[in-house]
Every structure is written in C-alpha cells, then in structure tokens.
Tab-separated table of C-alpha atoms in Angstrom:
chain	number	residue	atom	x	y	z
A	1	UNK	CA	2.129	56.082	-15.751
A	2	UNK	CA	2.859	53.137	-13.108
A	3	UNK	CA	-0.695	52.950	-12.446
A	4	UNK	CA	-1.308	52.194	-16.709
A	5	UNK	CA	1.795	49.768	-16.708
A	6	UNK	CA	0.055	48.049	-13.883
A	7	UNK	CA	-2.544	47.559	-15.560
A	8	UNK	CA	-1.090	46.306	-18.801
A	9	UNK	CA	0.762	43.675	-16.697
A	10	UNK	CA	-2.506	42.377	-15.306
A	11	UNK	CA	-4.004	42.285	-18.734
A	12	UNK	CA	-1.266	40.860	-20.193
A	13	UNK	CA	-1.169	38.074	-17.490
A	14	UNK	CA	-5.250	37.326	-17.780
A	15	UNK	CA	-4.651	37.478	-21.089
A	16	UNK	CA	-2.229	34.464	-20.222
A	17	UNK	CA	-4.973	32.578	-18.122
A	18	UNK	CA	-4.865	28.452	-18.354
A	19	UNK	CA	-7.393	27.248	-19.945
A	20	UNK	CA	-6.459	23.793	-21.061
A	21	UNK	CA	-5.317	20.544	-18.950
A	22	UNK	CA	-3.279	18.130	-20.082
A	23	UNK	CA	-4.579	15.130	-19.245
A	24	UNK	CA	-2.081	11.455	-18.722
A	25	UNK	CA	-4.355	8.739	-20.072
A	26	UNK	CA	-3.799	5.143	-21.322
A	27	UNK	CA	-3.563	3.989	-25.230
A	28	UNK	CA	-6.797	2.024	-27.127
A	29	UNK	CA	-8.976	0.545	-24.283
A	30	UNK	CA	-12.557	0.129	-25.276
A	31	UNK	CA	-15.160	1.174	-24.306
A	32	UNK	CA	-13.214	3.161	-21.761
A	33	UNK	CA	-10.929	4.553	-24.636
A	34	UNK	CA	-11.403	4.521	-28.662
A	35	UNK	CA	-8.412	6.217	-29.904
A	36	UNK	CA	-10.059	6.232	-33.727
A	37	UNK	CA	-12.839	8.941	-32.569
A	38	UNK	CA	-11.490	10.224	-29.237
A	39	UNK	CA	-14.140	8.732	-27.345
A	40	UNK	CA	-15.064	6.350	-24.866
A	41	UNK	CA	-16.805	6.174	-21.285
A	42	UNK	CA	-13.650	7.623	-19.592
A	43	UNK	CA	-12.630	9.940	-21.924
A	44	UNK	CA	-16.117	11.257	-22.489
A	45	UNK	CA	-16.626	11.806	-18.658
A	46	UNK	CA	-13.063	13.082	-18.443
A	47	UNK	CA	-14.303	15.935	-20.796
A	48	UNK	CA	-16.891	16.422	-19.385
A	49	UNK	CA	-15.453	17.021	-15.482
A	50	UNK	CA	-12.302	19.219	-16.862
A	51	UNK	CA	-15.258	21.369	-18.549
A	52	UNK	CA	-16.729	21.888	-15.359
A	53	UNK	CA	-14.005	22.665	-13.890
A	54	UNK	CA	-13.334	25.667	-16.125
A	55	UNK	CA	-10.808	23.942	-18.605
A	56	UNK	CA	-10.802	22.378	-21.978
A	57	UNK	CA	-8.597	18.496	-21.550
A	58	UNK	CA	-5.749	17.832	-23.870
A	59	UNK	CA	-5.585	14.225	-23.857
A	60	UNK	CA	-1.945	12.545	-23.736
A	61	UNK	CA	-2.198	8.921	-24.480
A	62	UNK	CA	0.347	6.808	-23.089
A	63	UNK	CA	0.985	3.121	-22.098
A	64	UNK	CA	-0.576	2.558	-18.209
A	65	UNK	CA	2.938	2.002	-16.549
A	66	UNK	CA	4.434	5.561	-17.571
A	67	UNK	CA	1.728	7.324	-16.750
A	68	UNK	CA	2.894	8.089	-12.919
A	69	UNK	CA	6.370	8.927	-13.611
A	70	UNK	CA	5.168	11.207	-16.216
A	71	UNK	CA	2.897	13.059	-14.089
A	72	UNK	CA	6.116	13.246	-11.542
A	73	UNK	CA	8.051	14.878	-14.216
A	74	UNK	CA	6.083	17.018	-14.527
A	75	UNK	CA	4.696	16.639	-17.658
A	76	UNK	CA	1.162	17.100	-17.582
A	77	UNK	CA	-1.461	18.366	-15.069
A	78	UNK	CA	-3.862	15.359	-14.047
A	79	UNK	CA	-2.580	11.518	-13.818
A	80	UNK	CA	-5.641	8.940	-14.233
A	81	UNK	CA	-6.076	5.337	-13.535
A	82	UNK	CA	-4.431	6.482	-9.834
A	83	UNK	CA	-4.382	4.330	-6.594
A	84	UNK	CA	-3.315	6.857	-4.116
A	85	UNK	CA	0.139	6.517	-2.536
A	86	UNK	CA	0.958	8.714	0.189
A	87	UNK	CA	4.665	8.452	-0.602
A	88	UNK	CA	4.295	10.535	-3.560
A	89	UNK	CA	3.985	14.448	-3.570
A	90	UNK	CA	0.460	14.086	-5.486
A	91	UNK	CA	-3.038	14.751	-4.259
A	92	UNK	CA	-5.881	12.317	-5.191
A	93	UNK	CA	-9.184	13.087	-6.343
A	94	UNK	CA	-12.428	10.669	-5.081
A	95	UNK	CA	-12.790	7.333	-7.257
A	96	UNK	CA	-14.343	8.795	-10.778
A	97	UNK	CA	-14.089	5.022	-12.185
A	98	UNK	CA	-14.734	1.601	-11.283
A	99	UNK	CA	-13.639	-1.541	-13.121
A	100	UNK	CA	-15.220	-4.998	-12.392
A	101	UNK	CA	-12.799	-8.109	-13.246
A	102	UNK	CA	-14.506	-11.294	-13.714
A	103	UNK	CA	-13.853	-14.858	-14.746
A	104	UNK	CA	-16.087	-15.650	-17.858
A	105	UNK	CA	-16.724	-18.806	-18.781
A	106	UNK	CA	-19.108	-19.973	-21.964
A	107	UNK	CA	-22.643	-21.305	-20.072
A	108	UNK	CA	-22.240	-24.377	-22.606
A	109	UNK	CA	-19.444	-25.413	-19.877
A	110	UNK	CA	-21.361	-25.142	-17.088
A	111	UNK	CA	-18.025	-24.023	-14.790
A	112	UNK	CA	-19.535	-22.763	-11.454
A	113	UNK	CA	-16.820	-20.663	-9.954
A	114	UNK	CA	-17.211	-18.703	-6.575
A	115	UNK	CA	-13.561	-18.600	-5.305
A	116	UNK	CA	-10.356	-17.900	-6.942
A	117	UNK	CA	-8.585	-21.378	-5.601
A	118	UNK	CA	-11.032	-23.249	-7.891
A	119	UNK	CA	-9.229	-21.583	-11.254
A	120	UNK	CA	-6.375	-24.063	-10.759
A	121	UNK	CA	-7.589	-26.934	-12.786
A	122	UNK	CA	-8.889	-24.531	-15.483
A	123	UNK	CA	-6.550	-23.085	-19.201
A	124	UNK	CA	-6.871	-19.331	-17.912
A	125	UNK	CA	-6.124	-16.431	-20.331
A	126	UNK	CA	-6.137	-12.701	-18.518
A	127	UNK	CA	-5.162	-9.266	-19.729
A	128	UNK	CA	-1.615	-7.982	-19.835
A	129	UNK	CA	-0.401	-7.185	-15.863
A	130	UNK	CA	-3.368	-9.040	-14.713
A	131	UNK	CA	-1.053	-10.916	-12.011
A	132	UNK	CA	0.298	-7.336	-10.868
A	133	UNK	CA	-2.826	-5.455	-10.582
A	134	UNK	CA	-5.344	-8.034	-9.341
A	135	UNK	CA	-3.460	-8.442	-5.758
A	136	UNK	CA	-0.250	-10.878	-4.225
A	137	UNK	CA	-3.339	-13.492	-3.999
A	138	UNK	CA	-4.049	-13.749	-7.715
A	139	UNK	CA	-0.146	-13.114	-8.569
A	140	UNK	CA	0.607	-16.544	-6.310
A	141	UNK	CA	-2.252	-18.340	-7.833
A	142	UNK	CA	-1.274	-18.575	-10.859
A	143	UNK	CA	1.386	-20.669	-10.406
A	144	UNK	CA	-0.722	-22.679	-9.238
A	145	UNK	CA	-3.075	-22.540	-12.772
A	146	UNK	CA	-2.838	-25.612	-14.664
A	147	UNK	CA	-2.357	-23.438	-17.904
A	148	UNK	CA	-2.436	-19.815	-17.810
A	149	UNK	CA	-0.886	-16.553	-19.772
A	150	UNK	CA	-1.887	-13.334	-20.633
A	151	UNK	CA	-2.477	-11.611	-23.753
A	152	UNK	CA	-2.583	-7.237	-24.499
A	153	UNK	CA	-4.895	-8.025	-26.983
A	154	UNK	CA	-7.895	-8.281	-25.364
A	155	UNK	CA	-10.078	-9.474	-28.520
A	156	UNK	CA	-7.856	-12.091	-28.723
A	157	UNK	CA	-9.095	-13.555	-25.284
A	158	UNK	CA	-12.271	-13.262	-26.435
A	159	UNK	CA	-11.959	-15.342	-29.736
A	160	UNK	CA	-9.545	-18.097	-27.264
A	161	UNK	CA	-12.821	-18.930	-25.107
A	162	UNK	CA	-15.272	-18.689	-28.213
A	163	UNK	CA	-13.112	-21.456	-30.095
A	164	UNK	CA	-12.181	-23.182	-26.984
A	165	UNK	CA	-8.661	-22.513	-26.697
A	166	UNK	CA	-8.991	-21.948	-23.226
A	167	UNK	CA	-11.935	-22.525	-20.320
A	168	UNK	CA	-11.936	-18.969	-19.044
A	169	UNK	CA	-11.346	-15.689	-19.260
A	170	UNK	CA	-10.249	-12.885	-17.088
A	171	UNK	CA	-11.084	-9.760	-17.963
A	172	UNK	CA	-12.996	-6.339	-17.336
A	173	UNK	CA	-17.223	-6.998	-17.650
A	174	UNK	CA	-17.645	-3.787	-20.113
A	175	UNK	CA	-14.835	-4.944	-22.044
A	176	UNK	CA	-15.253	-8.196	-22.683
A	177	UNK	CA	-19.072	-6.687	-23.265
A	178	UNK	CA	-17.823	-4.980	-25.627
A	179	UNK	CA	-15.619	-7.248	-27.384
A	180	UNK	CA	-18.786	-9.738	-27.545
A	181	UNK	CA	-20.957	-7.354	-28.645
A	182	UNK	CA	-18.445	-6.570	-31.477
A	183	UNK	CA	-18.692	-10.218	-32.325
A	184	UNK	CA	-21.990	-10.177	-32.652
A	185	UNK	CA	-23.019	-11.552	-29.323
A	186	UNK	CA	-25.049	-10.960	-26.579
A	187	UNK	CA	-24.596	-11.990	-22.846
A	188	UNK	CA	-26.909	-14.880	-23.199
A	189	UNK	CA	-23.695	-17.519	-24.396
A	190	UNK	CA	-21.544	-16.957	-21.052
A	191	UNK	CA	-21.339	-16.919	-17.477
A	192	UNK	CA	-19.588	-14.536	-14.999
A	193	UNK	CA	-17.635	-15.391	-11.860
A	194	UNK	CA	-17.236	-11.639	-9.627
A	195	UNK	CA	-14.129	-13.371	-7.987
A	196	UNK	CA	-12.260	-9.958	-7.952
A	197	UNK	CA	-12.967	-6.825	-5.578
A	198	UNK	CA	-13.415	-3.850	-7.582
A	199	UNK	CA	-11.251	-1.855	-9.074
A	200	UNK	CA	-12.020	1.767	-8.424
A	201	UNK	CA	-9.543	4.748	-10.038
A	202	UNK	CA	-8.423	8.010	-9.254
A	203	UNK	CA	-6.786	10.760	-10.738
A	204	UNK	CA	-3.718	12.172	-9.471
A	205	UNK	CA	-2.441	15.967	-9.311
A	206	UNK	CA	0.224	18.328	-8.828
A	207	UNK	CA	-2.105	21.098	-7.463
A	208	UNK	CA	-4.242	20.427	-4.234
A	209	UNK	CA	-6.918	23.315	-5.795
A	210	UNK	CA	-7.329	21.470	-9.231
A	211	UNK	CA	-8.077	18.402	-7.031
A	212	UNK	CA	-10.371	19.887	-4.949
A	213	UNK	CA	-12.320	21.190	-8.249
A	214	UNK	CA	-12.395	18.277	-9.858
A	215	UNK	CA	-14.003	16.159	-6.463
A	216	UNK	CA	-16.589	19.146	-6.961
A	217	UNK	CA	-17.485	18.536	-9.986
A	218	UNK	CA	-16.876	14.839	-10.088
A	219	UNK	CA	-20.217	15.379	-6.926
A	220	UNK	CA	-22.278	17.094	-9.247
A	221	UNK	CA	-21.992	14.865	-12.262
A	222	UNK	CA	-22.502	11.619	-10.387
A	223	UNK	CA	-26.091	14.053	-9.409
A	224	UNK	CA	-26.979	14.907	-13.014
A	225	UNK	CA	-28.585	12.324	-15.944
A	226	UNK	CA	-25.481	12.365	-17.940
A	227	UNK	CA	-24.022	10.244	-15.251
A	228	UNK	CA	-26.162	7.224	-16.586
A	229	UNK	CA	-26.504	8.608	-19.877
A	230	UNK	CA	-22.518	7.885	-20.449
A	231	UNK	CA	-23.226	4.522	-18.926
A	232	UNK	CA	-25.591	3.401	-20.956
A	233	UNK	CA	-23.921	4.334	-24.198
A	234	UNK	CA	-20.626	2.314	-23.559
A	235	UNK	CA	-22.109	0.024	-21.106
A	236	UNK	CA	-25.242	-0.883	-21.641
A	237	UNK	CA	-26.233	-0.911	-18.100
A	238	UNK	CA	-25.293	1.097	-14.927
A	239	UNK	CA	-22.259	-0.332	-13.198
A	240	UNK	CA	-20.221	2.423	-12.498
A	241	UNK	CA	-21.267	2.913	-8.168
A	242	UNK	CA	-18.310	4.227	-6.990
A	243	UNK	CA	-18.181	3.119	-3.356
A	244	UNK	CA	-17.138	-0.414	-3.364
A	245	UNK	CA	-20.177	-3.109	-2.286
A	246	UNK	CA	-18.468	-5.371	0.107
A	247	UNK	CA	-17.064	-2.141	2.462
C-alpha cells in the first residue's frame, strides 16, 4: 500500500511537470516584435530556443523599464533585453541579440559623420531613452546638440528626416530598415554613421539550470540554417554576430 501511494505521488507530480515559460518581453518593436501576429526576429528566435530547451514560451509583453523588477518579483521565468548586473540575484545567459544604433542621414545631404562630437551642429531626433541607454558620453552630448529630442514613435523619426524636419536620425539599422522599407524605400536614399558600439542583450533568470539550457541551445542555433534564415526574413541581411567587432 505505501509502495502504490508512492507511486501515485510521483505520477501525480510528473503529471505536474513545467512545460511552459513565461517569458518578460517589451511591447510593439518591429521587426524585433509585431504584436498584431506574434512575430518578429526576437520573438521568433525566442520560440524557437525555449522549444529547445524543452518548453513552450508564454510571452508577457511589457514596457522595457519594468521588465527587471518584474522578473525580481518574481513574476515570470526569463527577463530579456538584460545587461548583466552582478548586484542582482539573476544569472545571465550569453548575448542571443545584438542591436546596431546608427546616425542616418538622407545621402541628398551629404553629412559625413565619423564621431559623435560632430552631431552638435546637426537637428537630431533619437528613440525614447536614447540618452540613457547609449552611454554618459551620448547622455552629455546632447546638451551640447544644437536641436535634439526624442520621439517613442519610431515611424515618426523616420517621416521627420524624409520631410526634413530634422538632419538625422538615431536609431536601430533593422528598424529604421524596416520603417523605410514600410515606406516604400530602399537603402539607396540614406547614409549611415556606426557612431555607437553595439548593443548586445541577454536574458536574465531566476534558475542557474534554465540558464545553462538556454546558452546550450542558444550554441546550437547560432550552428544551424535557421540562424540566418530568421535574419534574413526580418533583416534582410545577416547582422546579428554576437561577439562585438571592436573587442
């Protein structure tokens, strides 16, 4: 009898297994996230690493700025868009993304830009945060900017160089890719400044194990066509090396 209740706790408990993740990630961002299908370059390689991992990802969409202290609270299982902080009780996974910020200009302007000083004589519109997350030199800079805001709406910065409303842009390359190609544009119209280091993500979580299986699997799908597949798709080209180029 204590052998058969034994056994219908252990059934009972397998029976129990996890198999989802929830999964902290940020509102409409494309062509990293499109909210209207549930796709997008991160989300689609997102599903694809939880899958190989064993799980199925529940996707919690929330703005950028609560997704650490909801992680902390305990409130899902995997934080993304990460820079590892050893002050916090979270393990990190290995970069799975890299963004590229650029200044883009239209070519008709011919604005040759190879250091961040020379944006100070320049109308400069950049994303929301963009003086918090591109580093203390960019945040003191611009100051220094002759004209300069930010915008959430990242269309909208798009349309504000097309029309002239400002000189430059700053901005994520697949985005603003995106955004042009949405427009019905190609490359061919603009110039890009790299004046940023890249941006490279990773995710945060609770359990050292989960991390451990996600690095795995993260290794395996950087090895495998659907890598560049994914790339391709949202991107158009490869640009997603994920050690940075000037280490």
């Amino acid at each position: 009898m204590k052998w058969f209740c034994w056994l219908c706790l252990f059934l009972s408990s397998a029976g129990q297994a996890k198999t989802e993740l929830t999964v902290l990630v940020g509102l409409d961002k494309p062509p990293y996230i499109i909210l209207d299908d549930s796709s997008g370059y991160e989300l689609d390689l997102l599903k694809l690493l939880i899958k190989k991992m064993g799980y199925d990802a529940v996707f919690l969409h929330v703005p950028n700025a609560r997704i650490k202290n909801l992680m902390l609270e305990g409130k899902a299982d995997v934080a993304t868009l990460q820079k590892p902080d050893p002050e916090l009780p979270l393990y990190y996974s290995e970069p799975y993304i890299r963004y590229q910020n650029v200044a883009a200009t239209l070519s008709s302007k011919s604005i040759r830009l190879t250091h961040m000083d020379q944006l100070k004589p320049y109308s400069v519109v950049a994303f929301h945060n963009a003086r918090s997350l591109l580093g203390p030199d960019y945040k003191l800079l611009t100051d220094q900017i002759l004209n300069y805001q930010e915008v959430a709406n990242q269309s909208q910065q798009l349309q504000m160089l097309l029309l002239e409303r400002c000189d430059l842009v700053v901005m994520d390359r697949n985005i603003f890719y995106y955004y042009a190609k949405m427009a019905g544009h190609s490359m061919q119209p603009f110039d890009f400044a790299s004046l940023f280091s890249p941006s490279l993500y990773s995710a945060a979580f609770k359990n050292e194990r989960l991390k451990q299986k996600f690095n795995q699997a993260l290794a395996e799908v950087q090895q495998e066509p659907i890598f560049t597949q994914l790339q391709l798709k949202y991107f158009s080209e490869v640009n997603q090396q994920l050690q940075d180029p000037q280490l």
